[in-house]
Amino acid sequence: MNKLSTLFALAAFSAVVLAAPVRADEVKAGDLVISQAWSRATPAGAKVAGGFLTIENKGTAPDKLVAVSAEIAGKAEVHEMTMDNGVMKMRPLDKGLVIDPGKTVKLAPGGNHLMLQDLKGPFKEGEKVPVTLEFEKAGKVAVSLDVKGVGAQAPSGGGTMMKKMPDHSGMKM
Ligand SMILES: [Cu+2]
């Protein structure tokens, strides 16, 4: 293979790799659009898993994510990350997560996330985990988390709406 065809082969390969992941379906609920819902495969015996997704508010009034539940989890919460004496900690968002009108809120590793606890079984890569989000205005919304590989940092094919989280960079859950 000459240099040029190697280049073409590489380009074709990259295109396939970049295009391969299927974008998570968008779920619309009232003024909200929820997309890119995903999680990670859990190691054997793991009892907790994080859930990540993007919520866009296309309306003119704020809404609030107040609760989350899942069949597979005995307990599920919306968590935030906070700095406590230089140590990153997570805790439940007691007052819920506000999604202002016209804004997009991203739950992502190192930042706000869904916390699924007391898992009844493992998350396997390629599976979908159904969860129910509960919003103050939009009500209950069923979404499914695409289970990615153990070390996945983000679903491919998106990422343009990354919210800035100064205190959360480099954080692992
Ligand atoms: Cu958490």
PDB file of C-alpha atoms and ligand atoms in Angstrom:
ATOM      1  CA  MET A   1       0.000   0.000   0.000  1.00  0.00           C
ATOM      2  CA  ASN A   2       1.438   3.386  -0.928  1.00  0.00           C
ATOM      3  CA  LYS A   3       1.279   6.429   1.296  1.00  0.00           C
ATOM      4  CA  LEU A   4      -1.801   7.887  -0.339  1.00  0.00           C
ATOM      5  CA  SER A   5      -3.910   4.771  -0.051  1.00  0.00           C
ATOM      6  CA  THR A   6      -2.823   4.372   3.561  1.00  0.00           C
ATOM      7  CA  LEU A   7      -4.106   7.867   4.156  1.00  0.00           C
ATOM      8  CA  PHE A   8      -7.408   7.060   2.482  1.00  0.00           C
ATOM      9  CA  ALA A   9      -7.735   3.845   4.441  1.00  0.00           C
ATOM     10  CA  LEU A  10      -7.104   5.761   7.663  1.00  0.00           C
ATOM     11  CA  ALA A  11      -9.645   8.400   6.752  1.00  0.00           C
ATOM     12  CA  ALA A  12     -12.243   5.789   5.930  1.00  0.00           C
ATOM     13  CA  PHE A  13     -11.497   3.979   9.174  1.00  0.00           C
ATOM     14  CA  SER A  14     -11.887   7.164  11.250  1.00  0.00           C
ATOM     15  CA  ALA A  15     -15.167   7.967   9.524  1.00  0.00           C
ATOM     16  CA  VAL A  16     -16.520   4.539  10.406  1.00  0.00           C
ATOM     17  CA  VAL A  17     -15.370   4.803  14.009  1.00  0.00           C
ATOM     18  CA  LEU A  18     -16.881   8.260  14.427  1.00  0.00           C
ATOM     19  CA  ALA A  19     -20.164   7.378  12.774  1.00  0.00           C
ATOM     20  CA  ALA A  20     -20.642   3.992  14.429  1.00  0.00           C
ATOM     21  CA  PRO A  21     -22.185   4.899  17.804  1.00  0.00           C
ATOM     22  CA  VAL A  22     -25.911   5.296  17.507  1.00  0.00           C
ATOM     23  CA  ARG A  23     -27.210   8.514  18.942  1.00  0.00           C
ATOM     24  CA  ALA A  24     -29.519   7.978  21.860  1.00  0.00           C
ATOM     25  CA  ASP A  25     -33.077   8.760  20.958  1.00  0.00           C
ATOM     26  CA  GLU A  26     -34.508  12.055  21.968  1.00  0.00           C
ATOM     27  CA  VAL A  27     -37.423  11.977  24.344  1.00  0.00           C
ATOM     28  CA  LYS A  28     -39.769  14.950  24.342  1.00  0.00           C
ATOM     29  CA  ALA A  29     -41.891  15.805  27.347  1.00  0.00           C
ATOM     30  CA  GLY A  30     -43.734  19.106  27.261  1.00  0.00           C
ATOM     31  CA  ASP A  31     -41.077  21.760  26.681  1.00  0.00           C
ATOM     32  CA  LEU A  32     -38.233  19.436  27.581  1.00  0.00           C
ATOM     33  CA  VAL A  33     -36.070  17.407  25.241  1.00  0.00           C
ATOM     34  CA  ILE A  34     -34.014  14.688  26.866  1.00  0.00           C
ATOM     35  CA  SER A  35     -31.212  13.122  24.896  1.00  0.00           C
ATOM     36  CA  GLN A  36     -27.957  11.214  25.201  1.00  0.00           C
ATOM     37  CA  ALA A  37     -29.103   9.196  28.199  1.00  0.00           C
ATOM     38  CA  TRP A  38     -26.374   6.743  29.069  1.00  0.00           C
ATOM     39  CA  SER A  39     -24.624   4.825  31.783  1.00  0.00           C
ATOM     40  CA  ARG A  40     -21.615   2.593  32.147  1.00  0.00           C
ATOM     41  CA  ALA A  41     -21.276  -1.140  32.459  1.00  0.00           C
ATOM     42  CA  THR A  42     -20.856  -2.066  36.112  1.00  0.00           C
ATOM     43  CA  PRO A  43     -18.116  -4.312  37.487  1.00  0.00           C
ATOM     44  CA  ALA A  44     -19.290  -7.600  39.013  1.00  0.00           C
ATOM     45  CA  GLY A  45     -20.915  -7.076  42.378  1.00  0.00           C
ATOM     46  CA  ALA A  46     -21.255  -3.319  41.981  1.00  0.00           C
ATOM     47  CA  LYS A  47     -24.246  -1.896  43.770  1.00  0.00           C
ATOM     48  CA  VAL A  48     -24.217   1.596  42.321  1.00  0.00           C
ATOM     49  CA  ALA A  49     -24.160   3.135  38.871  1.00  0.00           C
ATOM     50  CA  GLY A  50     -24.272   6.650  37.527  1.00  0.00           C
ATOM     51  CA  GLY A  51     -26.710   7.880  34.919  1.00  0.00           C
ATOM     52  CA  PHE A  52     -25.979  10.731  32.528  1.00  0.00           C
ATOM     53  CA  LEU A  53     -28.171  12.672  30.143  1.00  0.00           C
ATOM     54  CA  THR A  54     -28.848  16.002  28.517  1.00  0.00           C
ATOM     55  CA  ILE A  55     -31.973  18.020  29.223  1.00  0.00           C
ATOM     56  CA  GLU A  56     -32.963  20.956  27.058  1.00  0.00           C
ATOM     57  CA  ASN A  57     -35.729  23.331  28.026  1.00  0.00           C
ATOM     58  CA  LYS A  58     -37.335  24.786  24.908  1.00  0.00           C
ATOM     59  CA  GLY A  59     -40.097  26.501  26.833  1.00  0.00           C
ATOM     60  CA  THR A  60     -40.406  29.894  28.470  1.00  0.00           C
ATOM     61  CA  ALA A  61     -40.626  28.756  32.083  1.00  0.00           C
ATOM     62  CA  PRO A  62     -38.135  26.913  34.264  1.00  0.00           C
ATOM     63  CA  ASP A  63     -38.732  23.269  35.106  1.00  0.00           C
ATOM     64  CA  LYS A  64     -37.097  21.148  37.737  1.00  0.00           C
ATOM     65  CA  LEU A  65     -35.902  17.556  37.859  1.00  0.00           C
ATOM     66  CA  VAL A  66     -37.134  16.509  41.283  1.00  0.00           C
ATOM     67  CA  ALA A  67     -36.812  12.729  41.348  1.00  0.00           C
ATOM     68  CA  VAL A  68     -35.628   9.660  39.514  1.00  0.00           C
ATOM     69  CA  SER A  69     -36.549   6.011  39.870  1.00  0.00           C
ATOM     70  CA  ALA A  70     -35.589   2.771  38.178  1.00  0.00           C
ATOM     71  CA  GLU A  71     -36.894  -0.768  38.333  1.00  0.00           C
ATOM     72  CA  ILE A  72     -33.356  -2.120  38.628  1.00  0.00           C
ATOM     73  CA  ALA A  73     -32.360   0.177  41.493  1.00  0.00           C
ATOM     74  CA  GLY A  74     -33.662  -0.044  45.036  1.00  0.00           C
ATOM     75  CA  LYS A  75     -32.943   3.633  45.388  1.00  0.00           C
ATOM     76  CA  ALA A  76     -32.239   6.401  42.900  1.00  0.00           C
ATOM     77  CA  GLU A  77     -31.292  10.030  43.431  1.00  0.00           C
ATOM     78  CA  VAL A  78     -30.148  13.093  41.541  1.00  0.00           C
ATOM     79  CA  HIS A  79     -26.643  13.937  42.762  1.00  0.00           C
ATOM     80  CA  GLU A  80     -24.401  16.940  42.564  1.00  0.00           C
ATOM     81  CA  MET A  81     -20.657  17.144  43.036  1.00  0.00           C
ATOM     82  CA  THR A  82     -19.263  19.600  45.555  1.00  0.00           C
ATOM     83  CA  MET A  83     -15.823  20.490  46.831  1.00  0.00           C
ATOM     84  CA  ASP A  84     -15.345  19.938  50.532  1.00  0.00           C
ATOM     85  CA  ASN A  85     -11.894  20.935  51.808  1.00  0.00           C
ATOM     86  CA  GLY A  86     -10.375  20.096  48.463  1.00  0.00           C
ATOM     87  CA  VAL A  87     -12.101  16.739  48.313  1.00  0.00           C
ATOM     88  CA  MET A  88     -14.777  16.094  45.729  1.00  0.00           C
ATOM     89  CA  LYS A  89     -17.935  14.689  47.236  1.00  0.00           C
ATOM     90  CA  MET A  90     -21.334  13.900  45.919  1.00  0.00           C
ATOM     91  CA  ARG A  91     -24.615  14.450  47.619  1.00  0.00           C
ATOM     92  CA  PRO A  92     -28.307  14.349  46.722  1.00  0.00           C
ATOM     93  CA  LEU A  93     -29.758  17.498  45.228  1.00  0.00           C
ATOM     94  CA  ASP A  94     -32.497  17.971  47.797  1.00  0.00           C
ATOM     95  CA  LYS A  95     -34.159  20.837  46.012  1.00  0.00           C
ATOM     96  CA  GLY A  96     -33.964  19.319  42.578  1.00  0.00           C
ATOM     97  CA  LEU A  97     -32.138  20.363  39.454  1.00  0.00           C
ATOM     98  CA  VAL A  98     -33.503  23.489  37.772  1.00  0.00           C
ATOM     99  CA  ILE A  99     -33.566  23.654  33.989  1.00  0.00           C
ATOM    100  CA  ASP A 100     -33.997  27.286  33.015  1.00  0.00           C
ATOM    101  CA  PRO A 101     -35.927  28.181  29.853  1.00  0.00           C
ATOM    102  CA  GLY A 102     -33.753  28.185  26.765  1.00  0.00           C
ATOM    103  CA  LYS A 103     -30.995  26.331  28.606  1.00  0.00           C
ATOM    104  CA  THR A 104     -29.457  22.916  28.238  1.00  0.00           C
ATOM    105  CA  VAL A 105     -28.343  21.061  31.325  1.00  0.00           C
ATOM    106  CA  LYS A 106     -25.973  18.174  30.973  1.00  0.00           C
ATOM    107  CA  LEU A 107     -25.556  15.457  33.558  1.00  0.00           C
ATOM    108  CA  ALA A 108     -22.099  14.055  32.968  1.00  0.00           C
ATOM    109  CA  PRO A 109     -19.249  12.242  34.727  1.00  0.00           C
ATOM    110  CA  GLY A 110     -17.638  14.615  37.228  1.00  0.00           C
ATOM    111  CA  GLY A 111     -20.749  16.733  37.543  1.00  0.00           C
ATOM    112  CA  ASN A 112     -24.392  16.270  38.299  1.00  0.00           C
ATOM    113  CA  HIS A 113     -25.583  12.743  37.694  1.00  0.00           C
ATOM    114  CA  LEU A 114     -28.283  10.228  38.415  1.00  0.00           C
ATOM    115  CA  MET A 115     -27.229   7.852  41.158  1.00  0.00           C
ATOM    116  CA  LEU A 116     -28.722   4.399  40.939  1.00  0.00           C
ATOM    117  CA  GLN A 117     -28.172   2.454  44.130  1.00  0.00           C
ATOM    118  CA  ASP A 118     -28.937  -1.005  45.534  1.00  0.00           C
ATOM    119  CA  LEU A 119     -28.724  -2.433  42.026  1.00  0.00           C
ATOM    120  CA  LYS A 120     -30.558  -5.702  41.528  1.00  0.00           C
ATOM    121  CA  GLY A 121     -28.275  -6.713  38.673  1.00  0.00           C
ATOM    122  CA  PRO A 122     -25.289  -5.610  36.609  1.00  0.00           C
ATOM    123  CA  PHE A 123     -25.387  -3.134  33.737  1.00  0.00           C
ATOM    124  CA  LYS A 124     -24.010  -4.827  30.631  1.00  0.00           C
ATOM    125  CA  GLU A 125     -22.552  -2.918  27.731  1.00  0.00           C
ATOM    126  CA  GLY A 126     -25.068  -2.589  24.906  1.00  0.00           C
ATOM    127  CA  GLU A 127     -28.099  -2.945  27.134  1.00  0.00           C
ATOM    128  CA  LYS A 128     -30.666  -0.280  27.846  1.00  0.00           C
ATOM    129  CA  VAL A 129     -31.683   0.545  31.384  1.00  0.00           C
ATOM    130  CA  PRO A 130     -35.135   2.100  31.751  1.00  0.00           C
ATOM    131  CA  VAL A 131     -35.391   4.927  34.262  1.00  0.00           C
ATOM    132  CA  THR A 132     -38.189   7.327  35.101  1.00  0.00           C
ATOM    133  CA  LEU A 133     -37.422  10.991  35.576  1.00  0.00           C
ATOM    134  CA  GLU A 134     -39.859  13.175  37.426  1.00  0.00           C
ATOM    135  CA  PHE A 135     -40.098  16.856  36.625  1.00  0.00           C
ATOM    136  CA  GLU A 136     -42.085  19.464  38.488  1.00  0.00           C
ATOM    137  CA  LYS A 137     -43.944  20.576  35.354  1.00  0.00           C
ATOM    138  CA  ALA A 138     -43.311  17.973  32.663  1.00  0.00           C
ATOM    139  CA  GLY A 139     -44.227  15.182  35.072  1.00  0.00           C
ATOM    140  CA  LYS A 140     -42.896  11.656  34.782  1.00  0.00           C
ATOM    141  CA  VAL A 141     -40.759  10.888  31.767  1.00  0.00           C
ATOM    142  CA  ALA A 142     -39.501   7.441  30.826  1.00  0.00           C
ATOM    143  CA  VAL A 143     -36.050   7.299  29.267  1.00  0.00           C
ATOM    144  CA  SER A 144     -33.568   4.507  28.778  1.00  0.00           C
ATOM    145  CA  LEU A 145     -29.881   4.698  29.501  1.00  0.00           C
ATOM    146  CA  ASP A 146     -27.611   3.255  26.834  1.00  0.00           C
ATOM    147  CA  VAL A 147     -25.025   1.209  28.674  1.00  0.00           C
ATOM    148  CA  LYS A 148     -21.514   2.017  27.412  1.00  0.00           C
ATOM    149  CA  GLY A 149     -18.223   0.377  28.259  1.00  0.00           C
ATOM    150  CA  VAL A 150     -16.799   0.494  31.778  1.00  0.00           C
ATOM    151  CA  GLY A 151     -14.443   3.396  31.128  1.00  0.00           C
ATOM    152  CA  ALA A 152     -16.700   5.466  28.878  1.00  0.00           C
ATOM    153  CA  GLN A 153     -16.515   9.210  29.489  1.00  0.00           C
ATOM    154  CA  ALA A 154     -19.249  10.361  27.146  1.00  0.00           C
ATOM    155  CA  PRO A 155     -21.454   9.078  24.373  1.00  0.00           C
ATOM    156  CA  SER A 156     -20.024   9.767  20.927  1.00  0.00           C
ATOM    157  CA  GLY A 157     -21.765  11.803  18.315  1.00  0.00           C
ATOM    158  CA  GLY A 158     -22.610  14.693  20.597  1.00  0.00           C
ATOM    159  CA  GLY A 159     -20.705  16.785  23.050  1.00  0.00           C
ATOM    160  CA  THR A 160     -21.301  20.209  21.583  1.00  0.00           C
ATOM    161  CA  MET A 161     -23.388  21.272  24.540  1.00  0.00           C
ATOM    162  CA  MET A 162     -20.804  20.533  27.216  1.00  0.00           C
ATOM    163  CA  LYS A 163     -21.626  22.681  30.191  1.00  0.00           C
ATOM    164  CA  LYS A 164     -18.702  24.289  31.948  1.00  0.00           C
ATOM    165  CA  MET A 165     -18.055  22.799  35.336  1.00  0.00           C
ATOM    166  CA  PRO A 166     -14.948  24.475  36.725  1.00  0.00           C
ATOM    167  CA  ASP A 167     -14.778  22.510  39.952  1.00  0.00           C
ATOM    168  CA  HIS A 168     -15.553  19.182  38.425  1.00  0.00           C
ATOM    169  CA  SER A 169     -12.897  18.728  35.805  1.00  0.00           C
ATOM    170  CA  GLY A 170     -10.920  15.559  36.021  1.00  0.00           C
ATOM    171  CA  MET A 171     -13.290  14.111  38.566  1.00  0.00           C
ATOM    172  CA  LYS A 172     -14.107  10.450  38.435  1.00  0.00           C
ATOM    173  CA  MET A 173     -17.119   8.974  40.071  1.00  0.00           C
TER     174      MET A 173
HETATM  175 CU    CU B   1     -23.625  10.115  43.100  1.00  0.00          CU
END
